[in-house]
Coordinates of N, CA, C and O in Angstrom, one line a residue:
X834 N -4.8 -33.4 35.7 CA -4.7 -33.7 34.2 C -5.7 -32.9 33.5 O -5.5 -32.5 32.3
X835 N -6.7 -32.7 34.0 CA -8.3 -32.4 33.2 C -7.8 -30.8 33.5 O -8.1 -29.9 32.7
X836 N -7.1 -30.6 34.5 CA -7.1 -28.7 34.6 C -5.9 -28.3 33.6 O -5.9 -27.4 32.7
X837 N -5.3 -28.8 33.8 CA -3.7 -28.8 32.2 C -4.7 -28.6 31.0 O -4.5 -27.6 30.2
X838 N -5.6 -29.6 30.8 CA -6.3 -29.6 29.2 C -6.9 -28.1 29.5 O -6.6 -27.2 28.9
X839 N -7.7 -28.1 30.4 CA -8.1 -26.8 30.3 C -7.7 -25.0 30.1 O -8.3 -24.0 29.7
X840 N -6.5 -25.3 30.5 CA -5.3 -24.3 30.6 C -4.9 -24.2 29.3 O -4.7 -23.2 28.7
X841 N -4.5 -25.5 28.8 CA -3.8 -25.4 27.5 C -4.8 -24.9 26.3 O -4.4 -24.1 25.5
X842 N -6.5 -25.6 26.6 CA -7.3 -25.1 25.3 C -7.6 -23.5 26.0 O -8.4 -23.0 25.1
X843 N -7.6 -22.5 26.9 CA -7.7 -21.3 27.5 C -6.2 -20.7 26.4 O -6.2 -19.7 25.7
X844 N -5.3 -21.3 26.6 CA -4.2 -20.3 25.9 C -4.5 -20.8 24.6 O -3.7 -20.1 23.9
X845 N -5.2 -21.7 23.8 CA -4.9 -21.7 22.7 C -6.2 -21.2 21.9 O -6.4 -21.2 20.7
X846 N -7.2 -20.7 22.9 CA -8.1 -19.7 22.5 C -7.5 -17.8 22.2 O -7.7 -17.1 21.2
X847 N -6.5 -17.5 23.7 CA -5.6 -16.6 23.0 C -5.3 -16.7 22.3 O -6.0 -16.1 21.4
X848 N -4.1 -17.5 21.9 CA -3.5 -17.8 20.6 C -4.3 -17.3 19.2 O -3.9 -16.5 18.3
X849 N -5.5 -17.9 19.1 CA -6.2 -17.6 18.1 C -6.9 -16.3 17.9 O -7.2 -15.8 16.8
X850 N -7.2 -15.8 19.4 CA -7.7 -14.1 19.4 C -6.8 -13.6 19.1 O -6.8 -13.1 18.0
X851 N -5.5 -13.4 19.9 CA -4.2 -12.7 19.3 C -3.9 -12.6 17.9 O -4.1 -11.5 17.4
X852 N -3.6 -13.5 17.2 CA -3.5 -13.6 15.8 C -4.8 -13.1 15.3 O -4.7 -11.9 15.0
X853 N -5.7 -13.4 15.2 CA -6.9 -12.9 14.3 C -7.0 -11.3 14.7 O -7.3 -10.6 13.7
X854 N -6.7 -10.6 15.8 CA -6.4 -9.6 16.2 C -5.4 -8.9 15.1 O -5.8 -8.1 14.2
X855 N -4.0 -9.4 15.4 CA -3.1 -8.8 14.4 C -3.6 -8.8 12.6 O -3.7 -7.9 11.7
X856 N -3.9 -9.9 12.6 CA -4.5 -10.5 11.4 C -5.8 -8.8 10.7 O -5.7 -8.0 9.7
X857 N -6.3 -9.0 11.4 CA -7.4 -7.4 11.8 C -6.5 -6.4 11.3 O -6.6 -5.9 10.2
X858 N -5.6 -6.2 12.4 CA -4.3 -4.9 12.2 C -4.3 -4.5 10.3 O -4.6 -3.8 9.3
X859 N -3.7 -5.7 11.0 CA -2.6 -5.4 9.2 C -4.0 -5.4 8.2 O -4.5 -4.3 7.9
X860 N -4.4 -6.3 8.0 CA -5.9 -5.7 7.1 C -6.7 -4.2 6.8 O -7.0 -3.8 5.8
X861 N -6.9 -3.6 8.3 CA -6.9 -2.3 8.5 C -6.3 -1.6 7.8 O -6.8 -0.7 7.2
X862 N -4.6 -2.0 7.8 CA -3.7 -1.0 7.5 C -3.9 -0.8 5.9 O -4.0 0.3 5.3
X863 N -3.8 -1.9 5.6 CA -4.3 -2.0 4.2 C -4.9 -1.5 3.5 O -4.5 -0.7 2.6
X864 N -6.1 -2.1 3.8 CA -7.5 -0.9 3.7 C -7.0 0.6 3.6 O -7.2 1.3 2.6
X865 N -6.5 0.9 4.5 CA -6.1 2.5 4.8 C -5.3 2.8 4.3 O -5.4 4.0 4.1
X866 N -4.0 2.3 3.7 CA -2.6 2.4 2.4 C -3.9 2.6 1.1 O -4.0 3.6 0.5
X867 N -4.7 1.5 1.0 CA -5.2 1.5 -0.4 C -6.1 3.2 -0.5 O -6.0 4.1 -1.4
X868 N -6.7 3.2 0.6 CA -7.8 4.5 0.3 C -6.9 5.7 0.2 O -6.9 6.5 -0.7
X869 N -6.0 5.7 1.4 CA -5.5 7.4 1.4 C -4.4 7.2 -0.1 O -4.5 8.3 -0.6
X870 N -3.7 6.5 -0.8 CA -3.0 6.4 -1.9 C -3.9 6.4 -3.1 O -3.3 6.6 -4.1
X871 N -5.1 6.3 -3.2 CA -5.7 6.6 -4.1 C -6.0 8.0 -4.2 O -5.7 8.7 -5.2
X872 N -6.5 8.5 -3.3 CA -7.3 9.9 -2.8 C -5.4 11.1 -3.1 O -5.6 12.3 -3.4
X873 N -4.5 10.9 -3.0 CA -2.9 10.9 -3.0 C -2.9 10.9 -4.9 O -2.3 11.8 -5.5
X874 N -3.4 10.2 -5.4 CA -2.9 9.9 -7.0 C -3.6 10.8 -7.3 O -3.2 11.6 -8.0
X875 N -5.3 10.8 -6.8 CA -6.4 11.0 -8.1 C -5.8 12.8 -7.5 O -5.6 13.7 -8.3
X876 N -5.6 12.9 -6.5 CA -4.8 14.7 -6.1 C -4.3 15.2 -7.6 O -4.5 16.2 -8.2
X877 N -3.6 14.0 -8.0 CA -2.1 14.7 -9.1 C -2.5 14.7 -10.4 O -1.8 15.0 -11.3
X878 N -4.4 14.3 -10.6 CA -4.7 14.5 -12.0 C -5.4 16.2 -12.6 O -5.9 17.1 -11.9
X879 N -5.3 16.2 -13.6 CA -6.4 17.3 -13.6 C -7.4 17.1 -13.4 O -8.1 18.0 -13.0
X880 N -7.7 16.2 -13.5 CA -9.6 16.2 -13.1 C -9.3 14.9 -12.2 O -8.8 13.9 -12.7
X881 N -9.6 15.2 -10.4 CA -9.4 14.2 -10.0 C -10.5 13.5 -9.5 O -10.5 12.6 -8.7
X882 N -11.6 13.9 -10.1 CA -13.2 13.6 -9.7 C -12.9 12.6 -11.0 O -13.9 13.3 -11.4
X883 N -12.5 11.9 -11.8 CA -12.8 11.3 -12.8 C -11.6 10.0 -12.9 O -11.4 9.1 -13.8
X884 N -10.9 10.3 -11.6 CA -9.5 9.2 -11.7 C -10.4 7.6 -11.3 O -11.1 7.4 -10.3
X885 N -10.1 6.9 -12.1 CA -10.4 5.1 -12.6 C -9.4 4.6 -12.3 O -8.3 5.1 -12.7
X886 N -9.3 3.4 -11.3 CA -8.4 2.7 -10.4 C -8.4 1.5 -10.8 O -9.4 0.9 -10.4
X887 N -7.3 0.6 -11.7 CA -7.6 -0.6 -12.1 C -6.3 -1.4 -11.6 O -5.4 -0.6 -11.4
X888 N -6.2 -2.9 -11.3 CA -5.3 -3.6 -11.2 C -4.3 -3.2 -9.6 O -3.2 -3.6 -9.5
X889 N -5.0 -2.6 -8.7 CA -4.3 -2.5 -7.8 C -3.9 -3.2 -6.8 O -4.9 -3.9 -6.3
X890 N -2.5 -3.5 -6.1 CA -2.6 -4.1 -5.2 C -1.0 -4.0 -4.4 O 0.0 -3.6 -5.0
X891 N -1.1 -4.5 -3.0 CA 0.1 -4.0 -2.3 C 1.2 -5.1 -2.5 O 1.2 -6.2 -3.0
X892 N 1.9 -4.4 -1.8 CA 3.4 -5.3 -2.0 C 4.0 -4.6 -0.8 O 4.0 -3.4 -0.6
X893 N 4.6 -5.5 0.0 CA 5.5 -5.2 1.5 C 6.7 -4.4 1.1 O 7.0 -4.7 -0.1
X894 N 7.6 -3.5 1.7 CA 8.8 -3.1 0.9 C 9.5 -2.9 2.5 O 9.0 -2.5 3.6
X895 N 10.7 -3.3 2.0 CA 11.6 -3.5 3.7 C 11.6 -1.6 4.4 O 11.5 -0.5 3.9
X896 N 11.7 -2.1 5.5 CA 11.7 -0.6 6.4 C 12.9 -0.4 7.0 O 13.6 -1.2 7.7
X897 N 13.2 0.8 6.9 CA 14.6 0.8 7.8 C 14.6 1.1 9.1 O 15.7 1.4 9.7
X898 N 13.3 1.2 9.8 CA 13.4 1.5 11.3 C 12.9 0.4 11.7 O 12.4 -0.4 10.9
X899 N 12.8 0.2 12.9 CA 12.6 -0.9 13.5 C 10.9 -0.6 14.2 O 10.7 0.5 14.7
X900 N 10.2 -1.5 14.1 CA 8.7 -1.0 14.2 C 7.8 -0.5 13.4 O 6.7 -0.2 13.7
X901 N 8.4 -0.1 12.1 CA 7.4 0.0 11.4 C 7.5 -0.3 9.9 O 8.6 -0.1 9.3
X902 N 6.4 -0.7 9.3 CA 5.9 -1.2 8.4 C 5.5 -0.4 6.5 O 4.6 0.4 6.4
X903 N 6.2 -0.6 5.8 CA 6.5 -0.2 5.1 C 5.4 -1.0 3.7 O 5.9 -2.2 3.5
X904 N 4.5 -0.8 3.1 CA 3.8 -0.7 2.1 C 3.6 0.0 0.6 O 3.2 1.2 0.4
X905 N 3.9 -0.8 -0.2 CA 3.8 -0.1 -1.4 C 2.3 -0.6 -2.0 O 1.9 -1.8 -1.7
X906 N 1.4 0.5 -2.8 CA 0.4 0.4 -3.2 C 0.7 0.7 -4.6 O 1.3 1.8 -4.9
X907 N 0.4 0.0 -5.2 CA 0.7 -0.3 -6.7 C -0.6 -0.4 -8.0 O -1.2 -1.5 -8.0
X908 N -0.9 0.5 -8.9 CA -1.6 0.1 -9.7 C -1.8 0.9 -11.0 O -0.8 1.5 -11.3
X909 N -2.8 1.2 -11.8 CA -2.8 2.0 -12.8 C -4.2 2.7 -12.6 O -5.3 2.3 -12.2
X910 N -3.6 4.0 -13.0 CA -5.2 5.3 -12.7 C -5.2 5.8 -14.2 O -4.3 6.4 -14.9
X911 N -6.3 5.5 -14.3 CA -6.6 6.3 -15.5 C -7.4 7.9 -15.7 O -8.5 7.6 -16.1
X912 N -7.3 9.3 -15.8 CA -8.4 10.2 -15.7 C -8.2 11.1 -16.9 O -7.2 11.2 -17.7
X913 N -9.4 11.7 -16.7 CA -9.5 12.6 -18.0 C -8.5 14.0 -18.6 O -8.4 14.8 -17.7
X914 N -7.9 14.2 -19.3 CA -7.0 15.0 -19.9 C -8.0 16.4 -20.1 O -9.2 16.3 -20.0
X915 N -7.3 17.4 -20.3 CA -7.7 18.8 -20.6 C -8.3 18.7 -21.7 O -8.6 19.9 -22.0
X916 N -8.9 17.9 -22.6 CA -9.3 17.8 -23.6 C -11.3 16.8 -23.1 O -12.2 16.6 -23.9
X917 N -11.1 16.4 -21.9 CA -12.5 16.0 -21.2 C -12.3 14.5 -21.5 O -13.1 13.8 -21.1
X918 N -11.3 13.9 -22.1 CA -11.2 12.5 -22.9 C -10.0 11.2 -22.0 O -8.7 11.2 -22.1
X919 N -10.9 10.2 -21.4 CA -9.7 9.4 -20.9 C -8.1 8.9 -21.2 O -8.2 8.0 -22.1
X920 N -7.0 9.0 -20.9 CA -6.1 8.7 -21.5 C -5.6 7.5 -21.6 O -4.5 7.4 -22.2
X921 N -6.0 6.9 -21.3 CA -5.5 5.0 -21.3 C -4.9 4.9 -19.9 O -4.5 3.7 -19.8
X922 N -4.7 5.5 -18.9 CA -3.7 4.8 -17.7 C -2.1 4.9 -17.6 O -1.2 4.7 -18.4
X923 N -2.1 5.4 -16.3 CA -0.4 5.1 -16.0 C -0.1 4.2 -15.6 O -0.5 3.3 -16.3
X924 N 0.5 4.0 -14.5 CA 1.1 3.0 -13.4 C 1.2 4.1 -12.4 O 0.9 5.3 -12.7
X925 N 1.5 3.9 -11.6 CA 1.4 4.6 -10.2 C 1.9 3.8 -9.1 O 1.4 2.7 -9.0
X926 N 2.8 4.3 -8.2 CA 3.2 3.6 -6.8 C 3.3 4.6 -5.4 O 4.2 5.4 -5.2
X927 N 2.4 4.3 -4.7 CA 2.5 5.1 -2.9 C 2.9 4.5 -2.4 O 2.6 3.3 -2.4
X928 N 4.0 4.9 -1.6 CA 4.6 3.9 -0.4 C 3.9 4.9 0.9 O 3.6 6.1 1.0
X929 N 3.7 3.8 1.6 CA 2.9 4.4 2.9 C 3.8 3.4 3.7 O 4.5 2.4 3.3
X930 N 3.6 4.2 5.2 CA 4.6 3.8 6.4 C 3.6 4.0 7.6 O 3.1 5.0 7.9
X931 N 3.5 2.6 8.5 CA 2.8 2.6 9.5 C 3.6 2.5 10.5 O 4.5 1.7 10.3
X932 N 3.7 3.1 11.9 CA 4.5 3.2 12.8 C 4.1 1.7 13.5 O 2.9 1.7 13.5
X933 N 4.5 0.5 14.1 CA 3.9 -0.7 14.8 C 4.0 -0.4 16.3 O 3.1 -0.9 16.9
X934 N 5.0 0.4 17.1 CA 4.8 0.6 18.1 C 4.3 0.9 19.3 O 3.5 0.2 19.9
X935 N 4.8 1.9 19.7 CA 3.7 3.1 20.6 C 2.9 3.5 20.2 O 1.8 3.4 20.6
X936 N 3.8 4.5 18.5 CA 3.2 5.2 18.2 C 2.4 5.3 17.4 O 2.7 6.3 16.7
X937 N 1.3 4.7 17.0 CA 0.7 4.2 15.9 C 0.7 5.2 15.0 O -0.4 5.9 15.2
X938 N 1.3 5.6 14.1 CA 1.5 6.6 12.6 C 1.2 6.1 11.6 O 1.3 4.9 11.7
X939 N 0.8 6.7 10.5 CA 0.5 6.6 9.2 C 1.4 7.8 8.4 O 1.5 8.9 8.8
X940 N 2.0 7.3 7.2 CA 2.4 8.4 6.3 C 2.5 7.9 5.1 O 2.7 6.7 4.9
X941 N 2.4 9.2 4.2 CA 3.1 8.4 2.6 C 4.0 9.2 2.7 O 4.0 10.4 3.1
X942 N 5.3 8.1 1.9 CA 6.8 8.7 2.2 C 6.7 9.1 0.8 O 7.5 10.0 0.6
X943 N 5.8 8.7 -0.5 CA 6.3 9.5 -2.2 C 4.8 8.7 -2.9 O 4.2 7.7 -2.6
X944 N 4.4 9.9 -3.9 CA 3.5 9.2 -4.6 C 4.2 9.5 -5.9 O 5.1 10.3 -5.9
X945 N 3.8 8.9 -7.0 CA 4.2 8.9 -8.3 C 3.3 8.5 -8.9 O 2.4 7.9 -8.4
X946 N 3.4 8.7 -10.8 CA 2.8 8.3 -11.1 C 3.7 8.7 -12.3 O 4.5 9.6 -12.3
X947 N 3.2 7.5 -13.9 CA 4.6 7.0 -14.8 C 3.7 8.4 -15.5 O 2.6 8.8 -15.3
X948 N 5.0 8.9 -16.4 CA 4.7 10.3 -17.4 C 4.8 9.2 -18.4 O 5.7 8.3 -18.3
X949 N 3.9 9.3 -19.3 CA 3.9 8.1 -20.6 C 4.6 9.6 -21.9 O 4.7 9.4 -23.1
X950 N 5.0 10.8 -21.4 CA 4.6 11.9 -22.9 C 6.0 11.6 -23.0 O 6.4 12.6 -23.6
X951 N 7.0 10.7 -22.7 CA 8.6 10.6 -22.4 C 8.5 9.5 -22.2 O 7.8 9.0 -21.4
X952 N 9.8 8.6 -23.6 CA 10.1 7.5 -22.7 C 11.0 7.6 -21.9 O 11.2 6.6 -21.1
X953 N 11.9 9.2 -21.8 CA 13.0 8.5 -21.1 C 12.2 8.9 -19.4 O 12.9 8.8 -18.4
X954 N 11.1 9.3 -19.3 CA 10.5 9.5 -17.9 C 10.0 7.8 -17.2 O 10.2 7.4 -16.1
X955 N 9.3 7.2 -18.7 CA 8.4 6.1 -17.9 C 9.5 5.5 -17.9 O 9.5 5.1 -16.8
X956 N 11.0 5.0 -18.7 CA 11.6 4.3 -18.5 C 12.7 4.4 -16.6 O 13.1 3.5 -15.9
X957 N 12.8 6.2 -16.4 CA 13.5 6.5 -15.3 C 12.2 6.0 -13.9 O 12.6 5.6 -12.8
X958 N 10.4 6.2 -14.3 CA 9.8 5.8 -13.0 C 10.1 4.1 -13.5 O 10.5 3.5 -12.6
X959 N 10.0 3.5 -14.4 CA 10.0 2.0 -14.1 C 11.3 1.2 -13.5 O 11.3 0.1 -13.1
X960 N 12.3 2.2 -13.7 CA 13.6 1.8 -13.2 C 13.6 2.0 -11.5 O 14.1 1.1 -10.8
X961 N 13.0 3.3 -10.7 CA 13.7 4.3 -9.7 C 12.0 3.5 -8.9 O 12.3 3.3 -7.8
X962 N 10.7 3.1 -9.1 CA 9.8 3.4 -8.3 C 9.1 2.0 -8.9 O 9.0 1.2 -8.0
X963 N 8.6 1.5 -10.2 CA 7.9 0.1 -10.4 C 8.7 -1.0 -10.5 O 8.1 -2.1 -10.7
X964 N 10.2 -1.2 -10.5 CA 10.7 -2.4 -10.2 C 11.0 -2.6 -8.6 O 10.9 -3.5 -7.8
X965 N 11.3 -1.5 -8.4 CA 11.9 -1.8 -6.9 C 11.1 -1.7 -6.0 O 11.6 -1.8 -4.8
X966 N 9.4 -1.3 -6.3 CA 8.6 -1.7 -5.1 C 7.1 -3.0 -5.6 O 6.4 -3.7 -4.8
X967 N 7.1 -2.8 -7.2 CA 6.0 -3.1 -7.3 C 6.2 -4.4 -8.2 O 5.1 -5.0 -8.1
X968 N 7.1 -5.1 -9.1 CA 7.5 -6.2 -9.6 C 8.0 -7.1 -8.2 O 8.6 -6.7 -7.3
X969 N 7.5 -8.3 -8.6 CA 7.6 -9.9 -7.3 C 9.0 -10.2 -7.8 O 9.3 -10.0 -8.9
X970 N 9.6 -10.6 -7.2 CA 10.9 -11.0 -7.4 C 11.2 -12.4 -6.8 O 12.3 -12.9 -6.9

């Protein structure tokens, strides 16, 4: 009876390494969606030494392969215009794709970022890229 208890609290110490393990994982991944998608945005400004990152945060987005993990990083960058002067901020969305498998990969499948000089642009990224990865539904 006493070696059963023992056995049971031995697997339910796995249990808890396992998970805190995965738990780890995905946090990592995270971490790593948020950094390389920033470094990916502030790319697409003119002045990318001066891109300001506010309100960001991820959102899961379904995958169509099996094993890997599909991440949208979502927020608004603000950087300086040809004129040396901040512009108030876009919105912006990275989807990044982690392989879960074998093969452990990383990629961004699109970065974007909203054109405010057009509405019919911010209205086509809020339709095509911030409702369908970055609004909760």
């Amino acid at each position: 009876m006493n070696r059963h208890c023992k056995v049971s609290g031995i697997s339910g110490v796995w249990i808890i390494a396992l998970t805190g393990a995965l738990l780890a994982a995905c946090g990592s991944q995270d971490d790593a969606a948020r950094g390389s998608a920033e470094k990916v945005i502030a790319a697409k400004l003119k002045d990318p030494s001066s891109a300001r990152f506010s309100d960001v945060f991820l959102a899961e987005a379904k995958a169509p392969v099996p094993e890997t993990r599909h991440v949208a990083v979502c927020g608004t960058v603000d950087g300086k215009s040809s004129f040396g002067a901040y512009s108030g901020g876009s919105r912006f969305v990275v989807l990044k794709s982690f392989g879960l498998g074998q093969f452990k990969t990383e990629g961004t499948l699109f970065a974007e970022i909203e054109n405010l000089s057009s509405a019919s642009s911010a209205n086509a990224f809020a339709q095509v890229y911030w409702s369908k990865y970055c609004e909760m539904k």
